[in-house]
PDB file of C-alpha atoms and ligand atoms in Angstrom:
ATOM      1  CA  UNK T   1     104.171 157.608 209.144  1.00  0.00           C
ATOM      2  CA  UNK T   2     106.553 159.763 207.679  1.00  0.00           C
ATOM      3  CA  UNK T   3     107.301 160.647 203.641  1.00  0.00           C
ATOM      4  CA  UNK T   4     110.619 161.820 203.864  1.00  0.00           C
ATOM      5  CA  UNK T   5     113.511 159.392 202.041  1.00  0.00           C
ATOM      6  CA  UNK T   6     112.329 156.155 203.997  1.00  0.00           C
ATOM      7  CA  UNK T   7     108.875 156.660 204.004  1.00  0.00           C
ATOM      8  CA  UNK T   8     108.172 157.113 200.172  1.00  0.00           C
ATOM      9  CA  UNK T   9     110.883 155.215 199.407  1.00  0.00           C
ATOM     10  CA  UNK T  10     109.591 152.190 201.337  1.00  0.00           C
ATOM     11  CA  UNK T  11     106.640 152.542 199.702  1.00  0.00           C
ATOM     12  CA  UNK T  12     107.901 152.380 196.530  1.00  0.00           C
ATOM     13  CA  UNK T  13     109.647 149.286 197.023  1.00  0.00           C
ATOM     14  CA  UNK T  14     106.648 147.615 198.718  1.00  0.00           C
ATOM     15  CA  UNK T  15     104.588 148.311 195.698  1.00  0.00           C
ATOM     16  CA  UNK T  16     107.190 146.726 193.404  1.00  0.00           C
ATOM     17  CA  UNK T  17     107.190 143.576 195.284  1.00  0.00           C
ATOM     18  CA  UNK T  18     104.186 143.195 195.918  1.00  0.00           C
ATOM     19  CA  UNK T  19     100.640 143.699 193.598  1.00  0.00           C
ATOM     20  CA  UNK T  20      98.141 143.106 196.488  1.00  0.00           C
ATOM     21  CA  UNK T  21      99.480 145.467 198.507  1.00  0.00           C
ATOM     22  CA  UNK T  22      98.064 149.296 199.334  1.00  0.00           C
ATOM     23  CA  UNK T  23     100.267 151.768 201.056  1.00  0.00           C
ATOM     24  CA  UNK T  24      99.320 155.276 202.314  1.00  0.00           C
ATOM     25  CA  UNK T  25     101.957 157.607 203.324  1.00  0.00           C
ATOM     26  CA  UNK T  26     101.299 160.275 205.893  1.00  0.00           C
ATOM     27  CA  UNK T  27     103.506 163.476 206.454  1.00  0.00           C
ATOM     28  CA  UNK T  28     102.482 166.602 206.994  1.00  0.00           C
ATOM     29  CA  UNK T  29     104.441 168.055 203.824  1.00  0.00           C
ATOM     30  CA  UNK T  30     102.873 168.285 200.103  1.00  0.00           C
ATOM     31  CA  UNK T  31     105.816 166.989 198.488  1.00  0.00           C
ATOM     32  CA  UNK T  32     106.690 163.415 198.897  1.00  0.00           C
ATOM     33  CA  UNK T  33     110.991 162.117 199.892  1.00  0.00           C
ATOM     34  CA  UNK T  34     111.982 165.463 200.784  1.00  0.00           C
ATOM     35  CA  UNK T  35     111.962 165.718 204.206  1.00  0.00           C
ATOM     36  CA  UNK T  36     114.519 167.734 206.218  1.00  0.00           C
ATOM     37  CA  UNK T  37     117.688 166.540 203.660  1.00  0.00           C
ATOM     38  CA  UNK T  38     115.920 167.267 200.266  1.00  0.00           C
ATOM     39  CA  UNK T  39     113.350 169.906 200.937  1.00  0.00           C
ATOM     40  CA  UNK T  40     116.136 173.030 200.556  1.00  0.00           C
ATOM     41  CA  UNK T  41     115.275 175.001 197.470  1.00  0.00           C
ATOM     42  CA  UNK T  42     118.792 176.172 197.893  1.00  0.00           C
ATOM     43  CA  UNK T  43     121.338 175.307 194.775  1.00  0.00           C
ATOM     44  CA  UNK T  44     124.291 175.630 197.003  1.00  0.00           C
ATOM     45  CA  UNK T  45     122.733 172.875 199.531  1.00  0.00           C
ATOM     46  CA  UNK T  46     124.505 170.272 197.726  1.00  0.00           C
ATOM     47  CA  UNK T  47     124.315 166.266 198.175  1.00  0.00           C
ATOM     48  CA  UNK T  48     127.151 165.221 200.763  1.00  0.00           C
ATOM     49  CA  UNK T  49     127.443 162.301 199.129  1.00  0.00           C
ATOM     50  CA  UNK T  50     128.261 161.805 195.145  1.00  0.00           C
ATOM     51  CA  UNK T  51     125.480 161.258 192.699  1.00  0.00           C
ATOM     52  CA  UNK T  52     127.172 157.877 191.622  1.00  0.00           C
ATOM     53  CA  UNK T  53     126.214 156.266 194.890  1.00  0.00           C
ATOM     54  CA  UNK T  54     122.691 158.039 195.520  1.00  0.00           C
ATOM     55  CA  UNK T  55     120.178 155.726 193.374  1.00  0.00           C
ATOM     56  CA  UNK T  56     117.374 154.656 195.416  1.00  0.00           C
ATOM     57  CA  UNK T  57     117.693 151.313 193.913  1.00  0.00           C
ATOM     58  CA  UNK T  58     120.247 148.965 195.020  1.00  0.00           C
ATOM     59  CA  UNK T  59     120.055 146.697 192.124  1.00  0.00           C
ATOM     60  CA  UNK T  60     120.348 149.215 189.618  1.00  0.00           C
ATOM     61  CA  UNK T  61     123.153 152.049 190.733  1.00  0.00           C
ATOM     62  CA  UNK T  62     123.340 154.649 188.220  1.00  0.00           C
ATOM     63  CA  UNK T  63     119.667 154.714 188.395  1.00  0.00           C
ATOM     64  CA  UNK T  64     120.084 158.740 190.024  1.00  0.00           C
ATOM     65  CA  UNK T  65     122.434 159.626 187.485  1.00  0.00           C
ATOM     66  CA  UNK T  66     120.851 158.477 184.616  1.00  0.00           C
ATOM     67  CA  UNK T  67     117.654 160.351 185.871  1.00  0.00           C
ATOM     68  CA  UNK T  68     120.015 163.595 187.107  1.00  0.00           C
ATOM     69  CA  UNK T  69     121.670 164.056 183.601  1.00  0.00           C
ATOM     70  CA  UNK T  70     118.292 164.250 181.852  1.00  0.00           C
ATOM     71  CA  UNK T  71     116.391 166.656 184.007  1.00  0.00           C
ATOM     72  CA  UNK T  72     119.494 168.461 185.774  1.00  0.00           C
ATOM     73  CA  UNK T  73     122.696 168.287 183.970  1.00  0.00           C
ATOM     74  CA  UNK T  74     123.718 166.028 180.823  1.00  0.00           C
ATOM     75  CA  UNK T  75     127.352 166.643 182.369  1.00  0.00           C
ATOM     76  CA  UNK T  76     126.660 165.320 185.350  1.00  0.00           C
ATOM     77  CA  UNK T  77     129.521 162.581 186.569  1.00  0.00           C
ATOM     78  CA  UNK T  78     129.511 159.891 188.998  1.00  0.00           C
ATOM     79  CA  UNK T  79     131.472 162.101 191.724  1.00  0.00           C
ATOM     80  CA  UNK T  80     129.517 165.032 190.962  1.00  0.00           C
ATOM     81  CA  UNK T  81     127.584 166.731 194.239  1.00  0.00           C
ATOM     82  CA  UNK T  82     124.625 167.776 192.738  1.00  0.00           C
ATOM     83  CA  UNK T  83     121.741 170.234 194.957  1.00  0.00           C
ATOM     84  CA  UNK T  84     119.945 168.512 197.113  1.00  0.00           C
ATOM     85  CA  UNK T  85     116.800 169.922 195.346  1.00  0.00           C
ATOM     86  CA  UNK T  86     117.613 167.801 192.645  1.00  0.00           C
ATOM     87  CA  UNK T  87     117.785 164.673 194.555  1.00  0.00           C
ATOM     88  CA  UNK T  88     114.581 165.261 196.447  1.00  0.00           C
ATOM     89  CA  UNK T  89     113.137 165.906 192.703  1.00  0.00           C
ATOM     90  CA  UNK T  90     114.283 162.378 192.110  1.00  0.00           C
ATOM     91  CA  UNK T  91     112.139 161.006 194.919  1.00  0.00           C
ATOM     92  CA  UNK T  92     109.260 162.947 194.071  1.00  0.00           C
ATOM     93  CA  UNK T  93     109.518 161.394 190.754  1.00  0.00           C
ATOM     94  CA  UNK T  94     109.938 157.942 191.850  1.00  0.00           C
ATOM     95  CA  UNK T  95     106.856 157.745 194.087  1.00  0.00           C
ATOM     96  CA  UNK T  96     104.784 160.102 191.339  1.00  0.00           C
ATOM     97  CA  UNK T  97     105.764 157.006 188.992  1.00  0.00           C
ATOM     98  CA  UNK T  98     105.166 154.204 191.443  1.00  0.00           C
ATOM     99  CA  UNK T  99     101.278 155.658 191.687  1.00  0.00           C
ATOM    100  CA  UNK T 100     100.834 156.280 187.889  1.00  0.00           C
ATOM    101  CA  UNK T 101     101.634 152.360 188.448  1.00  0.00           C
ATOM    102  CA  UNK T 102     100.001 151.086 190.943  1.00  0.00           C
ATOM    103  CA  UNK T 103      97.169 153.454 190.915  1.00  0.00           C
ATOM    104  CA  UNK T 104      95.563 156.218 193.101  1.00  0.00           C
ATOM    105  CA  UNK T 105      94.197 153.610 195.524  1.00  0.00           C
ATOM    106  CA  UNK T 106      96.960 151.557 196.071  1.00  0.00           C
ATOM    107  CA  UNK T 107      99.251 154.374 197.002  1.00  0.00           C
ATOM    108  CA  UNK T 108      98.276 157.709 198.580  1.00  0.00           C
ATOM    109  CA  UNK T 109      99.659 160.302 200.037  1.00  0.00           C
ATOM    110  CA  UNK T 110      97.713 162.006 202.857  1.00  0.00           C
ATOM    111  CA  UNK T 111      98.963 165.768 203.807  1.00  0.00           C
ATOM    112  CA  UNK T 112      98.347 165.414 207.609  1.00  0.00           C
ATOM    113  CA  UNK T 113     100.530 164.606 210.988  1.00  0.00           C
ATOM    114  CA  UNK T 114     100.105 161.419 212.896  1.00  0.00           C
ATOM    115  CA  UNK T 115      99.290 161.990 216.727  1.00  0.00           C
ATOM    116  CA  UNK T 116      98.685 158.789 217.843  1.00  0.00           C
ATOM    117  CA  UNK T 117      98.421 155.133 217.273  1.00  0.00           C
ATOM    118  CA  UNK T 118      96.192 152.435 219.121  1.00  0.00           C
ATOM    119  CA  UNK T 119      95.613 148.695 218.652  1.00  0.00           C
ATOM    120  CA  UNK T 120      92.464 147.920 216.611  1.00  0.00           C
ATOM    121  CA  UNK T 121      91.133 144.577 215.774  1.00  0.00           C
ATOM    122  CA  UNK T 122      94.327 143.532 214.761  1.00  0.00           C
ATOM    123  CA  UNK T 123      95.870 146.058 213.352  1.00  0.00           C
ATOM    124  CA  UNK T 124      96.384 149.509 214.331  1.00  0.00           C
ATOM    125  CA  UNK T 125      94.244 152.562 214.103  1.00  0.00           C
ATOM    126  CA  UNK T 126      96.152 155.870 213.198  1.00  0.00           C
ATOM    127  CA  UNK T 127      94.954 159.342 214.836  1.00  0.00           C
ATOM    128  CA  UNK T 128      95.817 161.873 212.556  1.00  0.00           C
ATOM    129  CA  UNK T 129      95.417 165.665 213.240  1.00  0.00           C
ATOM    130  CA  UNK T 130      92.580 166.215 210.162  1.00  0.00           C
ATOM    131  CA  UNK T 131      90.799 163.129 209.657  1.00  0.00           C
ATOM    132  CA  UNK T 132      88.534 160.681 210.786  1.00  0.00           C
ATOM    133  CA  UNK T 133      91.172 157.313 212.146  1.00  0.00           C
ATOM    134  CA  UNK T 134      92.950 155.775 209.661  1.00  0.00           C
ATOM    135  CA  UNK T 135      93.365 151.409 209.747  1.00  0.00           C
ATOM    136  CA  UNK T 136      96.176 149.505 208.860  1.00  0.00           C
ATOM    137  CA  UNK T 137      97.194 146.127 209.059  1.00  0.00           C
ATOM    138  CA  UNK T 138     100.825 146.923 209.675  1.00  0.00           C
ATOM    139  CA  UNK T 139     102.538 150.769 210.512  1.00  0.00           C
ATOM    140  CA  UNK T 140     106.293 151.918 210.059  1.00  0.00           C
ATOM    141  CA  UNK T 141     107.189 154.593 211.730  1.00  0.00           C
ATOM    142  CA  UNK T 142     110.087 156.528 209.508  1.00  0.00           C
ATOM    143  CA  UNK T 143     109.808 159.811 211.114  1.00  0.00           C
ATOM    144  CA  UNK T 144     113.456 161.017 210.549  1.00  0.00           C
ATOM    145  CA  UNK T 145     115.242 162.441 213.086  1.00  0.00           C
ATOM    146  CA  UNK T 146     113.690 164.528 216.086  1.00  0.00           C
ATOM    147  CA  UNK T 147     115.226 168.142 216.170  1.00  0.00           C
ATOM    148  CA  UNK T 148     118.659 168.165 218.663  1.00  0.00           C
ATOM    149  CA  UNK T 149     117.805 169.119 222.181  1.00  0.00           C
ATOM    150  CA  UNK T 150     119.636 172.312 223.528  1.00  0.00           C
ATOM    151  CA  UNK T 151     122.956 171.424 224.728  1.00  0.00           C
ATOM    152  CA  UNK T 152     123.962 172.508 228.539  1.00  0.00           C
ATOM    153  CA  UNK T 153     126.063 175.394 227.782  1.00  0.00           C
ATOM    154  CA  UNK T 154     125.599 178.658 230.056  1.00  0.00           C
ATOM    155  CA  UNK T 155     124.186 181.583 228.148  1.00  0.00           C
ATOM    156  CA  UNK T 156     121.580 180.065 225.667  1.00  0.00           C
ATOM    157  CA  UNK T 157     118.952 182.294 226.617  1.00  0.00           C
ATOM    158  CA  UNK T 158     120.405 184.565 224.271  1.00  0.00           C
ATOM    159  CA  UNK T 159     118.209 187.066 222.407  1.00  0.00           C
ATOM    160  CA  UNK T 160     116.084 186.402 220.180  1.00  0.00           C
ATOM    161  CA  UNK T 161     117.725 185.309 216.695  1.00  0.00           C
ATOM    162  CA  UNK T 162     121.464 184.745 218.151  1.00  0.00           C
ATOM    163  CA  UNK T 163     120.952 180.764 218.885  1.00  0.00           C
ATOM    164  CA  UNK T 164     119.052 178.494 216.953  1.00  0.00           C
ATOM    165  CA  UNK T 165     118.255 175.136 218.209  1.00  0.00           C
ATOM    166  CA  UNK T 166     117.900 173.411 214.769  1.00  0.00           C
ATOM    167  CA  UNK T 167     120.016 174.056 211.591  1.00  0.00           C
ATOM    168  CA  UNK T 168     117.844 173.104 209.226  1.00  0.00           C
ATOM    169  CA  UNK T 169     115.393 175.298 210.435  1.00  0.00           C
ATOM    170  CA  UNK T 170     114.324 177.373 207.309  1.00  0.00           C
ATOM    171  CA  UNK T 171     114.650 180.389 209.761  1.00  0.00           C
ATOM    172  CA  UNK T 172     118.360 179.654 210.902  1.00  0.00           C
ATOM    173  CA  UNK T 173     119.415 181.054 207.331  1.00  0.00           C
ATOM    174  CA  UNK T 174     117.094 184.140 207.082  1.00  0.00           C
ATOM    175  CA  UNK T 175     118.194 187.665 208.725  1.00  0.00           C
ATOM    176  CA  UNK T 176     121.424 186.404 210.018  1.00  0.00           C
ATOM    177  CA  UNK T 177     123.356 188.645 212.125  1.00  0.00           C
ATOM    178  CA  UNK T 178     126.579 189.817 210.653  1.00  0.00           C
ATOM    179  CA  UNK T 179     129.058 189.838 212.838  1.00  0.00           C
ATOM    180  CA  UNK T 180     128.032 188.077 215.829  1.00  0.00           C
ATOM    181  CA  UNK T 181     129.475 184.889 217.286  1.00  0.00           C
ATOM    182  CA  UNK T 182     127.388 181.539 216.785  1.00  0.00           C
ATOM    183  CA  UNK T 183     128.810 177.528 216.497  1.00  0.00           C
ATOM    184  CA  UNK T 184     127.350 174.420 215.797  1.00  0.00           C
ATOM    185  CA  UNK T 185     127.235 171.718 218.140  1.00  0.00           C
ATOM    186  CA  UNK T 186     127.237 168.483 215.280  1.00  0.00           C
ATOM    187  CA  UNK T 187     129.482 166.401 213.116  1.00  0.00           C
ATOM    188  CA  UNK T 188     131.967 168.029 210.917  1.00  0.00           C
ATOM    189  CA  UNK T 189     130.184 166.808 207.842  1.00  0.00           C
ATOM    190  CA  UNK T 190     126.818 168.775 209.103  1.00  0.00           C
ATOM    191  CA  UNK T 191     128.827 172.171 210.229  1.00  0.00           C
ATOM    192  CA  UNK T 192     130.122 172.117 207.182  1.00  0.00           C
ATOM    193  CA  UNK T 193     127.277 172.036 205.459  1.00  0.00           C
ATOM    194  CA  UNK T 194     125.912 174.879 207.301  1.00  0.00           C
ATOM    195  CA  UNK T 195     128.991 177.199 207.167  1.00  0.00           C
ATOM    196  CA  UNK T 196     128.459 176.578 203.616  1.00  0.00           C
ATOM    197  CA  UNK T 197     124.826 178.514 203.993  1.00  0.00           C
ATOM    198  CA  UNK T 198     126.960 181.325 205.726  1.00  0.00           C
ATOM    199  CA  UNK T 199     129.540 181.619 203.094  1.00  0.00           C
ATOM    200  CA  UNK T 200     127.050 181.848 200.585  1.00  0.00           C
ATOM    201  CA  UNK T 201     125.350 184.428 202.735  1.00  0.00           C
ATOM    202  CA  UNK T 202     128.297 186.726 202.407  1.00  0.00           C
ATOM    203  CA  UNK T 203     129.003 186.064 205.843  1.00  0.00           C
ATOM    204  CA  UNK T 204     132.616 185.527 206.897  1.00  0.00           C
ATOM    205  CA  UNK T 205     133.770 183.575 209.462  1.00  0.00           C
ATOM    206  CA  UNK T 206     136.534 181.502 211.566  1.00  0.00           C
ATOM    207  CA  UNK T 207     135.909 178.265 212.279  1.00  0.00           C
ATOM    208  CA  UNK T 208     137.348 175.925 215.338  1.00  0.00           C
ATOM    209  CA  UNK T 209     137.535 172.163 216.431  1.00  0.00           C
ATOM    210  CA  UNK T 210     136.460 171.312 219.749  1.00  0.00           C
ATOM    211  CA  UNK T 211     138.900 168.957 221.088  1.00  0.00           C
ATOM    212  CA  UNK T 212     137.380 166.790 224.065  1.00  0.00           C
ATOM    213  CA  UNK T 213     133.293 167.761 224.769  1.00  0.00           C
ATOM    214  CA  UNK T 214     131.222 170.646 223.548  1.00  0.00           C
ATOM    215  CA  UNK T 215     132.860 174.234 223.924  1.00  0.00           C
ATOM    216  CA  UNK T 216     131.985 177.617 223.333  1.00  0.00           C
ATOM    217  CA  UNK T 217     133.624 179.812 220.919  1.00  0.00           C
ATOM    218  CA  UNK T 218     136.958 181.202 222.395  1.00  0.00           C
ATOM    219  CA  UNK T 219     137.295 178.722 224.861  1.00  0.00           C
ATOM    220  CA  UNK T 220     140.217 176.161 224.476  1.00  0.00           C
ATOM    221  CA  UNK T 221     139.112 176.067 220.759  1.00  0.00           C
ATOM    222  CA  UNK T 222     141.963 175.086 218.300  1.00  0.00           C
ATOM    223  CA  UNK T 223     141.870 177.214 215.283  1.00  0.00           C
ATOM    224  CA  UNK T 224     141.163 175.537 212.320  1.00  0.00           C
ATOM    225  CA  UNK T 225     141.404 178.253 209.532  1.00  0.00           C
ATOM    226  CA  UNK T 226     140.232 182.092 208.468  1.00  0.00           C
ATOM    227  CA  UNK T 227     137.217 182.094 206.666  1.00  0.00           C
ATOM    228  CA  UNK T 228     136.978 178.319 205.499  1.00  0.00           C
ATOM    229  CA  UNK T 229     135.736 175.561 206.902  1.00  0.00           C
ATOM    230  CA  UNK T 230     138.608 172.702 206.798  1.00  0.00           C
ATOM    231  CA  UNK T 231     137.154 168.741 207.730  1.00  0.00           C
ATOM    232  CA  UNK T 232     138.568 166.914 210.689  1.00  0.00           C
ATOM    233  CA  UNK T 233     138.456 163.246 210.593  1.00  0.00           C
ATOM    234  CA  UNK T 234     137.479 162.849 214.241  1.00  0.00           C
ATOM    235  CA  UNK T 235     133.873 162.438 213.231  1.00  0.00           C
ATOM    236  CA  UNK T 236     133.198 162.361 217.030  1.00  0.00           C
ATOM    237  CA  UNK T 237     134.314 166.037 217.877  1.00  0.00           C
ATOM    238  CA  UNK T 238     131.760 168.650 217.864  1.00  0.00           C
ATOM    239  CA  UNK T 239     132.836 172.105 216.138  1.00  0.00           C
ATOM    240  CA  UNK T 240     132.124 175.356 216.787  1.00  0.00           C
ATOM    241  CA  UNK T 241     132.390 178.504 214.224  1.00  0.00           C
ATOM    242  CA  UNK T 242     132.503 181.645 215.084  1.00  0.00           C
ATOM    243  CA  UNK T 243     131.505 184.864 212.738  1.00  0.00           C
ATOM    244  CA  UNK T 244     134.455 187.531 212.208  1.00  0.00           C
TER     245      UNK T 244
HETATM  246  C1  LIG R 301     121.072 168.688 205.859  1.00  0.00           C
HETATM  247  C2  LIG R 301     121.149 167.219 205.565  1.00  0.00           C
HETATM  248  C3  LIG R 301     121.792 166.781 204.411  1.00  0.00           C
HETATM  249  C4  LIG R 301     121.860 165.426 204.116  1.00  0.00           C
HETATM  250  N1  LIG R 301     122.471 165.023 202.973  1.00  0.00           N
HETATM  251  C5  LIG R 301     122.523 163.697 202.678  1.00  0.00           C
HETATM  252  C6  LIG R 301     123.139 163.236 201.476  1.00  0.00           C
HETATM  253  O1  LIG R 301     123.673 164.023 200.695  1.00  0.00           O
HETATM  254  N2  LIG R 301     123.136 161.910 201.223  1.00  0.00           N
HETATM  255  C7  LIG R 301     122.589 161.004 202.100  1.00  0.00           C
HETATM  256  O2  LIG R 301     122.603 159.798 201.807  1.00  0.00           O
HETATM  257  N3  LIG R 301     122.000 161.417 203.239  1.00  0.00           N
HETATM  258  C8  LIG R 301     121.954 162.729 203.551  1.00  0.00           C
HETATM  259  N4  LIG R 301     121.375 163.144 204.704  1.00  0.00           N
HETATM  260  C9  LIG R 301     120.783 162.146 205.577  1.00  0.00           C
HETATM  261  C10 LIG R 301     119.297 162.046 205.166  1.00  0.00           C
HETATM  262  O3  LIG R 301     118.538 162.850 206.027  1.00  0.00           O
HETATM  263  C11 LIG R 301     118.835 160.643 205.248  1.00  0.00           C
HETATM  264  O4  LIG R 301     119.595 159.916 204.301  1.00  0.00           O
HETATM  265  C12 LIG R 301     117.349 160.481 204.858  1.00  0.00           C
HETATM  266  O5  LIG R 301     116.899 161.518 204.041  1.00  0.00           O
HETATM  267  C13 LIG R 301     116.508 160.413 206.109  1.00  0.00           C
HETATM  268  O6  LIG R 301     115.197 160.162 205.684  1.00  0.00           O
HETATM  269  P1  LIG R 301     114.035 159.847 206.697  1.00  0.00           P
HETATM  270  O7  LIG R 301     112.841 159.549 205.861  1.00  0.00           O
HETATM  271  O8  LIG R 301     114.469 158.810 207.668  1.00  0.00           O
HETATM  272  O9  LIG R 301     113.846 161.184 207.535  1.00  0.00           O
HETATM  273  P2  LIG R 301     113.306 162.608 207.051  1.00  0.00           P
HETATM  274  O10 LIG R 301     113.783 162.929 205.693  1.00  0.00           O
HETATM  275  O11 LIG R 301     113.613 163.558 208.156  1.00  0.00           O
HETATM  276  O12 LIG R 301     111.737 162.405 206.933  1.00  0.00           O
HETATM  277  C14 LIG R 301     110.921 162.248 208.047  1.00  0.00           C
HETATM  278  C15 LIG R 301     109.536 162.688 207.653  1.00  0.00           C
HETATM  279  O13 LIG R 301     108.634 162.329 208.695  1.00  0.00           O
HETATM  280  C16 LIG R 301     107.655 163.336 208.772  1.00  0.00           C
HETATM  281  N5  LIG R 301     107.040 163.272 210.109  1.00  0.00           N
HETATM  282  C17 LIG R 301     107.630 163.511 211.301  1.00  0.00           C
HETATM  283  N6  LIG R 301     106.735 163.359 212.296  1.00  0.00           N
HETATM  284  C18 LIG R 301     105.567 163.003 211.699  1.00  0.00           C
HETATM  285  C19 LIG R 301     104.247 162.711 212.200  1.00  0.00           C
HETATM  286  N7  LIG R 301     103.959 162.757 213.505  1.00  0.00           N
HETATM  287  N8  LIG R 301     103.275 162.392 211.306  1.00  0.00           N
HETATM  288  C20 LIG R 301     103.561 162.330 209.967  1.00  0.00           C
HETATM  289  N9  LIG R 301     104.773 162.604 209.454  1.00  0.00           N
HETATM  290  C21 LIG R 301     105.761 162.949 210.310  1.00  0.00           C
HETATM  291  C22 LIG R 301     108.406 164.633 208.515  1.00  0.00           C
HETATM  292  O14 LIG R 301     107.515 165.635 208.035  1.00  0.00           O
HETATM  293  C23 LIG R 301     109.404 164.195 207.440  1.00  0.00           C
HETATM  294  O15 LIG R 301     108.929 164.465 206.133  1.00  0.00           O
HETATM  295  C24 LIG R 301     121.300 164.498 205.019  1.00  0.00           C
HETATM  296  C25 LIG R 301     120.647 164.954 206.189  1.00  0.00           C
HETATM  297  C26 LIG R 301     120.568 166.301 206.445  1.00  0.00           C
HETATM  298  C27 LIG R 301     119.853 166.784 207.704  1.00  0.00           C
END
């Protein structure tokens, strides 16, 4: 259940280990290893981690950059932060391969969302929202992440377009208001990802580092910088930006 990174990538592994094996993958999306990371069409949505150290093959470590300088960028480098596009490209590649392999009927991928699961003669029997049940002998679930949950901070019923629950959200980076207030309740690494979407937007912004628990903006926030997003290391802090 689930084709984003762990899902196809599990099933690419499984298939190289094993030759009796079959595998279907089921995820709602048409394009298999994207998932929330890798599905951004976006060139500035870059990797936050260097290509050098992104192969999807422990034994064999340049295996992303070797792939990355032929169909992205000959110049690409070990610490280069290529888009995530590109990576998710990778995937796609990988588990294309691994079923030129293998073969159609040893690994599919079914464009649907699993509802629910039930024991079957053994094995399990998947409910999917299309089809007719599927059976397996064994299920992983590698559904990612579930979207955050609304923190408790007064005044979130805010209209429509001024808060969004999820980041990621291809919506969160379409009309955005210009000079409204908003923060990000996440790890530094993630709201800095996003103020990156903002910046590239043309939106500026000031950016503070929530000291103790979740704050809003102008509220016993310590001023990081104008207009640029500078890391903490306190990777437990949330932050919270606010748009000038
Ligand atoms: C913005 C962002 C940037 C990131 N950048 C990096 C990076 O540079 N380097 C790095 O190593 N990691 C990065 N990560 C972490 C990255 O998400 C994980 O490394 C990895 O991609 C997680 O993969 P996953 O398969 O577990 O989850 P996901 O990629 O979220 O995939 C889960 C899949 O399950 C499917 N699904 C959910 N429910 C169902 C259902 N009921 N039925 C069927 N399918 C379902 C979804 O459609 C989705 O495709 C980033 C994460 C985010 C959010």
């Amino acid at each position: 259940m689930g084709g984003g990174f762990s899902g196809a990538m599990l099933a690419v592994h499984l298939l190289h280990q094993s030759s009796s094996l079959s595998v279907a993958v089921i995820d709602p999306g048409s394009l298999p290893g994207r998932g929330v990371a890798y599905s951004s069409p976006r060139k500035f949505h870059l990797l936050n981690v260097p290509a050098g150290e992104m192969s999807a093959f422990p034994d064999a470590p340049d295996d992303f950059l070797r792939w990355a300088r032929i169909h992205f960028d000959a110049g690409m480098r070990e610490r280069s932060f290529p888009p995530r596009s590109v990576y998710g490209a990778y995937l796609g590649n990988l588990f294309e391969k691994a079923r030129f392999e293998a073969g159609e009927e040893r690994l599919q991928w079914i464009r649907d969302r699993v509802l629910s699961l039930r024991h079957f003669k053994g094995g399990l029997a998947i409910q999917t929202e299309q089809g007719p049940e599927i059976l397996a002998r064994v299920v992983v679930l590698a559904t990612g992440n579930f979207p955050p949950a609304n923190p408790r901070v007064p005044g979130l019923d805010l209209p429509r377009g001024a808060y969004f629950q999820f980041p990621w959200s291809p919506e969160a980076l379409e009309n955005l208001p210009p000079a409204s207030c908003s923060w990000v309740q996440d790890s530094p690494a993630s709201t800095s990802s996003w103020l990156s979407n903002r910046r590239a937007s043309g939106v500026r912004f000031t950016s503070y580092h929530a000291r103790d628990s979740f704050l809003t903006p102008g509220d016993k926030c310590v001023r990081l910088s104008r207009g640029r997003y500078s890391g903490t290391s306190d990777r437990r802090a949330p932050c919270v930006a606010c748009c000038d």
